[in-house]
XYZ file of C-alpha atoms in Angstrom:
536
model
C 122.953 63.812 89.488
C 121.387 61.219 87.332
C 122.527 61.351 83.670
C 119.863 60.511 80.986
C 121.041 58.377 78.130
C 120.215 60.443 75.127
C 122.991 60.096 72.772
C 122.849 61.627 69.262
C 120.947 59.480 66.833
C 123.689 59.995 64.274
C 126.920 61.934 64.592
C 127.737 63.935 61.495
C 131.172 64.394 60.152
C 132.388 67.969 60.327
C 132.979 68.380 56.602
C 134.200 71.587 55.009
C 132.442 72.882 51.994
C 133.231 76.554 52.105
C 134.046 78.858 49.219
C 137.374 80.669 49.813
C 136.330 83.527 47.490
C 133.392 84.503 49.667
C 133.828 87.207 52.260
C 133.657 86.172 55.869
C 130.425 86.577 57.747
C 131.805 89.559 59.638
C 133.059 91.113 56.355
C 129.647 90.652 54.743
C 127.797 92.411 57.577
C 130.427 95.163 58.008
C 129.000 98.677 57.277
C 125.474 97.355 56.609
C 122.169 98.761 57.757
C 119.931 95.991 58.996
C 116.134 96.155 59.558
C 114.568 93.709 62.115
C 110.867 93.227 63.007
C 109.961 91.319 66.152
C 112.993 92.792 67.921
C 111.164 92.789 71.251
C 110.407 89.038 71.003
C 112.530 86.228 72.198
C 114.315 85.462 68.920
C 114.549 89.025 67.884
C 116.464 90.064 71.119
C 119.015 87.227 70.723
C 119.426 88.108 67.029
C 120.164 91.743 67.792
C 122.625 90.847 70.522
C 124.463 88.334 68.389
C 124.760 90.749 65.431
C 126.082 93.556 67.621
C 128.576 91.382 69.464
C 129.844 89.043 66.687
C 129.381 91.334 63.683
C 130.641 94.464 65.367
C 131.184 96.200 62.084
C 127.438 96.571 61.335
C 126.471 100.189 60.796
C 122.931 100.458 62.231
C 120.217 98.035 63.269
C 116.722 99.507 62.787
C 114.122 98.013 65.054
C 110.356 98.293 64.270
C 108.743 99.250 67.622
C 105.350 100.424 68.730
C 104.472 102.397 71.816
C 102.833 100.077 74.340
C 100.623 101.144 77.220
C 102.514 103.906 79.071
C 105.927 102.987 77.540
C 107.483 105.010 74.672
C 109.748 103.364 72.092
C 112.751 104.698 73.911
C 111.550 103.048 77.135
C 111.016 99.702 75.411
C 114.484 100.003 73.731
C 116.162 100.690 77.052
C 114.417 97.673 78.647
C 115.868 95.467 75.997
C 119.378 96.871 76.400
C 119.279 96.329 80.175
C 118.465 92.631 79.930
C 120.937 90.101 81.274
C 121.206 88.878 77.671
C 123.264 91.970 76.763
C 125.551 91.831 79.851
C 128.524 90.311 77.827
C 128.033 92.964 75.103
C 127.858 95.765 77.683
C 131.239 94.701 79.031
C 132.912 94.072 75.764
C 131.518 96.968 73.648
C 128.966 99.201 75.355
C 129.067 101.690 72.516
C 127.555 99.046 70.214
C 124.194 99.533 71.893
C 123.933 102.896 70.231
C 123.587 101.217 66.900
C 120.109 100.068 67.818
C 117.774 102.647 66.199
C 113.987 102.484 67.076
C 111.569 102.983 64.254
C 107.937 103.854 65.139
C 105.664 101.352 63.433
C 103.483 98.313 63.624
C 103.436 95.185 61.429
C 99.602 95.067 61.675
C 99.296 98.467 59.978
C 99.358 99.201 56.282
C 102.760 100.460 55.210
C 103.952 98.975 58.484
C 102.906 102.361 60.038
C 106.339 103.809 59.160
C 106.493 107.481 58.375
C 108.060 108.867 55.260
C 110.874 110.386 57.327
C 111.787 106.997 58.729
C 111.591 105.353 55.333
C 114.226 107.832 54.160
C 116.462 106.966 57.133
C 116.241 103.313 56.216
C 116.880 103.788 52.530
C 120.327 102.138 52.752
C 119.077 98.945 54.519
C 120.472 95.891 52.733
C 119.523 93.049 55.114
C 116.081 92.429 56.540
C 115.003 89.875 59.144
C 111.284 89.585 59.377
C 110.732 87.873 62.724
C 107.603 89.568 63.973
C 104.600 87.232 64.312
C 101.597 86.673 66.595
C 102.285 83.261 68.050
C 99.062 82.895 69.977
C 97.060 79.813 68.992
C 93.734 81.150 70.119
C 93.719 84.472 68.218
C 90.794 85.267 65.943
C 91.287 84.556 62.214
C 90.993 88.271 61.474
C 93.806 89.351 63.889
C 96.073 86.531 62.828
C 95.634 87.268 59.158
C 96.273 91.005 59.591
C 99.483 90.532 61.505
C 100.995 87.309 60.221
C 99.821 87.297 56.565
C 99.119 90.918 55.636
C 102.109 92.012 57.716
C 104.347 89.884 55.536
C 102.873 91.374 52.394
C 103.581 94.860 53.799
C 107.202 93.817 54.559
C 107.569 92.653 50.928
C 106.250 96.040 49.670
C 108.730 97.843 51.893
C 111.605 95.613 50.689
C 110.747 96.462 47.064
C 111.611 100.123 47.819
C 115.176 99.309 48.910
C 117.674 99.715 46.099
C 120.531 98.036 48.008
C 118.682 95.075 49.376
C 120.734 91.853 49.053
C 118.755 89.495 51.363
C 115.367 89.384 53.188
C 114.720 86.463 55.605
C 111.274 85.568 56.489
C 110.943 83.511 59.767
C 108.118 80.944 59.615
C 107.637 77.769 61.590
C 108.264 73.996 60.927
C 104.571 73.516 61.787
C 103.254 75.629 58.946
C 102.085 72.409 57.180
C 100.971 70.285 60.122
C 98.691 68.078 58.114
C 101.713 66.519 56.439
C 103.832 64.259 58.730
C 106.978 64.424 56.592
C 107.943 68.040 56.206
C 110.661 68.705 53.661
C 112.499 71.903 53.001
C 110.181 73.036 50.199
C 106.959 75.010 49.622
C 103.770 72.952 49.807
C 100.492 73.728 47.953
C 98.476 76.582 49.683
C 95.486 75.941 51.837
C 93.828 79.150 50.622
C 94.560 82.158 48.359
C 96.511 84.625 50.467
C 95.294 87.666 48.579
C 91.674 86.707 48.954
C 92.211 85.885 52.620
C 93.721 89.264 53.310
C 90.788 90.898 51.557
C 88.311 88.900 53.681
C 90.091 89.931 56.905
C 90.095 93.604 55.865
C 86.414 93.770 54.834
C 84.513 91.193 56.930
C 83.424 91.726 60.482
C 85.152 89.593 63.074
C 82.019 87.646 64.169
C 81.088 86.624 60.609
C 84.635 85.637 59.846
C 84.858 83.503 63.011
C 81.767 81.677 62.026
C 83.178 80.114 58.928
C 86.837 80.154 60.028
C 86.994 76.423 60.936
C 85.699 75.439 57.517
C 87.886 77.944 55.754
C 91.093 76.689 57.523
C 90.210 73.066 56.709
C 92.224 70.524 58.688
C 94.572 73.040 60.255
C 94.344 73.235 64.034
C 94.640 76.985 64.662
C 94.881 80.376 63.045
C 98.583 80.611 63.792
C 99.741 77.827 61.528
C 97.179 78.678 58.936
C 98.266 82.369 58.570
C 101.965 81.435 58.810
C 101.475 79.002 55.898
C 99.794 81.759 53.841
C 102.691 84.030 54.551
C 105.095 81.499 53.097
C 103.252 81.682 49.799
C 103.612 85.493 49.750
C 107.391 84.895 50.078
C 107.289 82.239 47.333
C 105.301 84.407 44.921
C 107.953 87.155 45.168
C 111.032 84.962 45.010
C 111.835 86.089 41.397
C 111.682 89.731 42.350
C 113.528 89.827 45.648
C 116.403 87.971 47.267
C 114.363 85.977 49.788
C 114.960 83.162 52.359
C 112.285 81.055 54.140
C 113.526 80.046 57.643
C 111.410 77.539 59.615
C 112.461 77.039 63.259
C 110.787 74.447 65.509
C 110.004 75.229 69.130
C 112.733 77.652 70.153
C 113.816 77.512 73.801
C 116.716 78.490 76.106
C 120.212 79.276 74.823
C 122.736 76.475 74.865
C 125.741 78.599 75.659
C 125.806 81.865 73.552
C 126.027 84.565 75.001
C 125.143 82.877 78.337
C 123.777 79.409 79.041
C 120.042 79.055 79.739
C 118.837 82.534 78.775
C 115.073 82.716 78.050
C 112.167 85.176 78.394
C 109.158 82.969 78.058
C 107.584 79.753 79.456
C 106.987 78.080 76.011
C 107.839 74.451 75.293
C 109.721 72.131 77.588
C 110.951 74.919 79.850
C 107.403 75.774 80.865
C 106.770 72.104 81.669
C 109.880 71.943 83.718
C 109.001 75.074 85.644
C 105.410 74.006 86.188
C 106.522 70.637 87.486
C 109.286 72.221 89.657
C 106.836 74.535 91.331
C 104.529 71.630 91.986
C 101.465 72.987 90.225
C 101.718 70.924 87.020
C 101.076 67.332 87.920
C 99.354 65.803 85.006
C 99.547 66.090 81.165
C 97.438 64.444 78.431
C 99.763 63.355 75.704
C 101.753 60.437 74.334
C 104.792 59.984 76.575
C 106.803 58.670 73.629
C 106.222 61.713 71.511
C 109.367 63.589 70.571
C 109.621 67.185 71.859
C 111.007 69.091 68.861
C 112.903 72.002 70.393
C 115.868 74.067 69.253
C 118.222 76.199 71.436
C 117.745 79.823 70.472
C 121.471 80.460 69.911
C 121.661 77.535 67.467
C 118.685 79.061 65.649
C 120.108 82.645 65.490
C 123.544 81.536 64.297
C 121.887 79.568 61.516
C 119.783 82.572 60.524
C 122.820 84.874 60.365
C 124.742 82.250 58.242
C 121.809 81.631 55.841
C 121.435 85.445 55.331
C 125.184 85.669 54.662
C 125.061 82.805 52.094
C 122.166 84.347 50.123
C 123.522 87.892 50.459
C 126.975 87.024 49.169
C 125.439 85.079 46.266
C 123.442 88.127 45.269
C 126.393 90.453 45.527
C 128.711 88.156 43.547
C 125.862 87.394 41.151
C 126.325 83.682 41.582
C 124.146 81.870 39.039
C 121.249 79.774 40.429
C 121.879 75.998 40.264
C 119.419 73.091 40.798
C 121.168 72.537 44.211
C 120.595 76.192 45.193
C 116.915 76.995 44.383
C 115.591 80.514 43.887
C 113.934 80.406 47.311
C 116.167 78.620 49.917
C 114.108 76.872 52.663
C 115.659 75.842 55.985
C 113.940 73.647 58.506
C 115.780 74.686 61.730
C 115.163 71.555 63.923
C 117.244 68.953 65.668
C 114.839 66.219 66.746
C 116.187 63.790 64.108
C 119.642 64.173 65.600
C 119.080 64.825 69.263
C 115.570 63.620 70.196
C 113.964 63.837 73.605
C 110.576 62.402 74.489
C 107.979 64.041 76.618
C 108.396 61.344 79.353
C 112.170 61.967 79.373
C 111.561 65.670 79.951
C 109.184 64.989 82.751
C 111.574 62.483 84.504
C 114.493 64.891 83.907
C 112.434 67.587 85.628
C 111.945 65.436 88.679
C 115.647 64.609 88.909
C 116.761 68.256 88.350
C 114.343 69.441 91.064
C 116.368 67.536 93.596
C 119.486 69.613 92.769
C 117.911 72.932 91.554
C 114.568 73.501 93.512
C 112.563 76.662 92.943
C 112.026 79.241 95.629
C 108.261 79.451 94.705
C 107.725 75.705 95.105
C 104.185 75.316 96.554
C 104.262 71.498 96.654
C 106.622 68.673 96.017
C 107.098 67.925 92.289
C 105.252 64.845 91.150
C 102.657 63.532 88.753
C 103.163 62.275 85.189
C 101.839 61.841 81.709
C 98.789 59.842 80.677
C 97.180 58.923 77.376
C 93.829 58.357 78.942
C 91.793 61.539 78.610
C 89.292 60.614 81.445
C 92.248 59.882 83.834
C 93.778 63.180 82.985
C 90.502 65.010 83.574
C 90.209 63.369 87.061
C 93.839 64.318 87.899
C 93.169 67.882 86.761
C 90.321 68.183 89.236
C 92.140 66.420 92.109
C 95.685 67.688 91.579
C 95.247 71.051 89.914
C 91.779 72.642 90.631
C 91.153 71.621 94.191
C 94.671 72.369 95.565
C 94.576 75.698 93.617
C 91.303 76.702 95.340
C 92.707 75.672 98.791
C 95.965 77.579 98.256
C 94.129 80.670 97.092
C 91.947 80.533 100.272
C 95.068 80.291 102.384
C 96.660 83.234 100.553
C 93.536 85.386 101.090
C 93.470 84.404 104.784
C 97.034 85.596 105.149
C 96.441 88.846 103.356
C 98.259 87.880 100.104
C 96.902 88.130 96.578
C 95.587 84.769 95.254
C 97.100 83.622 91.960
C 97.185 79.822 91.821
C 93.720 79.153 90.350
C 94.388 81.845 87.582
C 97.744 80.170 86.870
C 96.163 76.747 86.626
C 93.550 78.121 84.229
C 96.320 79.372 82.000
C 98.121 75.959 82.155
C 94.922 74.122 81.289
C 94.215 76.443 78.290
C 97.767 76.119 77.105
C 97.519 72.303 77.245
C 94.325 72.345 75.335
C 95.794 74.638 72.619
C 98.885 72.304 72.354
C 96.826 69.116 72.320
C 97.160 68.775 68.507
C 100.932 69.036 68.603
C 101.654 66.915 71.654
C 99.582 63.996 70.288
C 101.294 63.935 66.865
C 104.883 63.389 65.643
C 106.414 64.864 62.483
C 109.466 63.929 60.470
C 111.180 67.201 59.790
C 113.783 66.956 57.058
C 116.639 69.417 57.583
C 119.359 68.592 55.013
C 119.693 72.345 54.002
C 119.972 73.410 57.616
C 122.638 70.752 58.443
C 124.613 71.288 55.159
C 124.675 75.077 55.751
C 127.047 74.707 58.585
C 129.667 73.129 56.389
C 129.826 76.279 54.269
C 130.987 78.469 57.145
C 134.608 79.624 56.624
C 137.216 78.406 59.290
C 137.646 81.967 60.572
C 133.930 82.215 61.339
C 133.505 78.878 63.056
C 134.215 80.253 66.515
C 131.309 82.703 66.409
C 128.818 81.031 64.067
C 129.296 77.287 63.886
C 126.023 75.810 65.274
C 126.250 72.090 64.688
C 127.956 71.536 68.077
C 124.494 70.953 69.543
C 124.854 67.358 68.387
C 127.532 66.624 70.963
C 126.222 68.832 73.751
C 125.283 67.050 76.994
C 121.448 67.116 77.061
C 121.278 66.741 80.888
C 123.639 69.701 81.253
C 121.474 71.656 78.805
C 118.284 71.186 80.693
C 120.051 71.885 83.973
C 120.992 75.267 82.472
C 117.446 75.668 81.335
C 116.105 75.361 84.940
C 118.875 77.608 86.215
C 117.958 80.114 83.484
C 114.289 79.903 84.369
C 115.139 80.652 88.014
C 117.197 83.632 87.117
C 115.433 85.297 84.129
C 111.763 84.132 84.429
C 111.187 83.770 88.174
C 113.892 86.248 89.103
C 115.267 83.981 91.908
C 118.761 84.381 93.142
C 121.384 81.629 92.916
C 122.438 82.401 96.566
C 118.898 81.339 97.661
C 119.438 77.747 96.418
C 120.372 76.356 99.904
C 117.214 77.875 101.393
C 115.122 76.627 98.456
C 116.592 73.142 98.956
C 115.505 73.124 102.620
C 112.012 74.256 101.527
C 111.907 71.573 98.911
C 112.809 68.862 101.426
C 110.003 70.063 103.791
C 107.606 69.968 100.821
C 108.561 66.404 100.077
C 108.041 65.362 103.736
C 104.726 67.167 103.777
C 103.699 65.442 100.544
C 104.463 61.988 101.930
C 102.647 62.859 105.229
C 99.571 64.052 103.440
C 99.522 60.893 101.247
C 99.905 58.737 104.262
C 97.035 60.574 106.035
C 94.769 60.189 103.013
C 95.570 56.458 102.560
C 95.077 55.941 106.356
C 91.855 57.793 106.299
C 90.602 55.913 103.305
C 91.502 52.616 104.845
C 89.827 53.535 108.066
C 86.547 54.584 106.468
C 86.478 51.587 104.093
C 87.838 48.817 106.340
C 87.012 49.865 109.909
C 84.072 52.304 109.820
C 82.103 50.198 107.283
C 83.427 47.022 108.904
C 84.603 45.730 105.578
C 87.585 44.160 107.378
C 85.208 42.149 109.639
C 83.270 40.994 106.649
C 86.437 39.981 104.874
C 87.726 37.962 107.869
C 84.376 36.189 108.160
C 84.366 35.258 104.517
C 87.922 34.093 104.785
C 86.682 31.816 107.699
C 88.988 33.491 110.220
C 85.816 34.201 112.370
C 83.231 31.650 113.353
C 80.249 33.977 113.010
C 79.368 37.409 111.588
C 76.461 39.612 112.720
C 74.835 40.743 109.545
C 72.601 43.053 111.503
C 75.463 45.281 112.565
């Protein structure tokens, strides 16, 4: 398989800057009650698994869950525990799963929707990870404020009732200040007053709020980044009252190796692009091919979260005085693009190469296409390569008695590309000194389970190979033993693709050169014929 040259832009020395007087990470979490919101999301699931497996001394992990459709909290909890993500834990310590305690509630409700009885059950919570967020870019301002901004305020109010709290981490995003192209690990001036914004969302009707939302958000591209930015200021305004951390991950994608390589549960980021290209339905993208795709493996992100909470929590317990180097509100930009960057064009080319070795069972056409910076060309490609083939494939599916899905899928791909347009046409310089330095404070005995800077040396081609394999297994539910069959189907699709292209070119040449006699005219003008009948 081809290897892409993508060496680290700067290898960092593995320095040691740990405090021998601090407890180890496992010792810190031992016997603690932990409260996690967003436990059913991608990062939340990996966080739960890592805490249970590598900090097996934790007492209980309370998960804020809401009943969904016909599923109870217990049903949703069981679904999480049965994921392939928890397979290693189920083998090593199956009893650890009983430490997951569901708490009925909803971040979008006042008081988090938690009953007084459940509040009493959680009275001994000392560590909070607030991961819950609505990550949709097209949500209304009202809905995004209620969940992302007001939900954070409600978390703060709950944290203020806990007498043993030693750390609360708020998970934000590196894109919370997208109008600045150099993003440092600090709080930037607010785009609006968070208290007034919450009041507007609570009192104004949705239609009125949507009318002036674009002007109210200023230069920000969507409600997600706007409301996440406001939430950061809620955290900043309470930094003197509570032990808080602000953690900003970039685009979080498949695991690098822990607990299993390539685990993922969504199509976000480069993985969605690789899968779409591998199936053959994503053949054009409007963006700068040289733009850097800022992604972070989820296990790198989760290890850093656990370490950051340990650092803050032990400082609170030991009453370590605040120094200029350790601000009241630690901010971590969890990103790796300045150390291991990968451009959009590299990802596309890598997807084409990987498709030769790891084809997808559901491949509907041979992978192809590419990236363009010309919007008109992209629009033409969308019509020719996305919409028209989707309609044709859906007609064939209906004719064979199957449910059509391709046109609907292409609509989702198009909407996703439009929503991401702002982000894939711009580059940011994310500064991550705190994030990088944090790894040096891990004690030697914790390195095996929590050291995360090994991503710098990790083979990027192997990583994306695992991403494709993970997408096959965990997103498309395709079996590894079907790979030989998928490879045969993929080769047939490539032959069909070439035959179709040959027929199209032949047909075009026939119509233009023979049927319209353009060839005869050309030969006459080149003086290869003595006469030409213009009346033909």
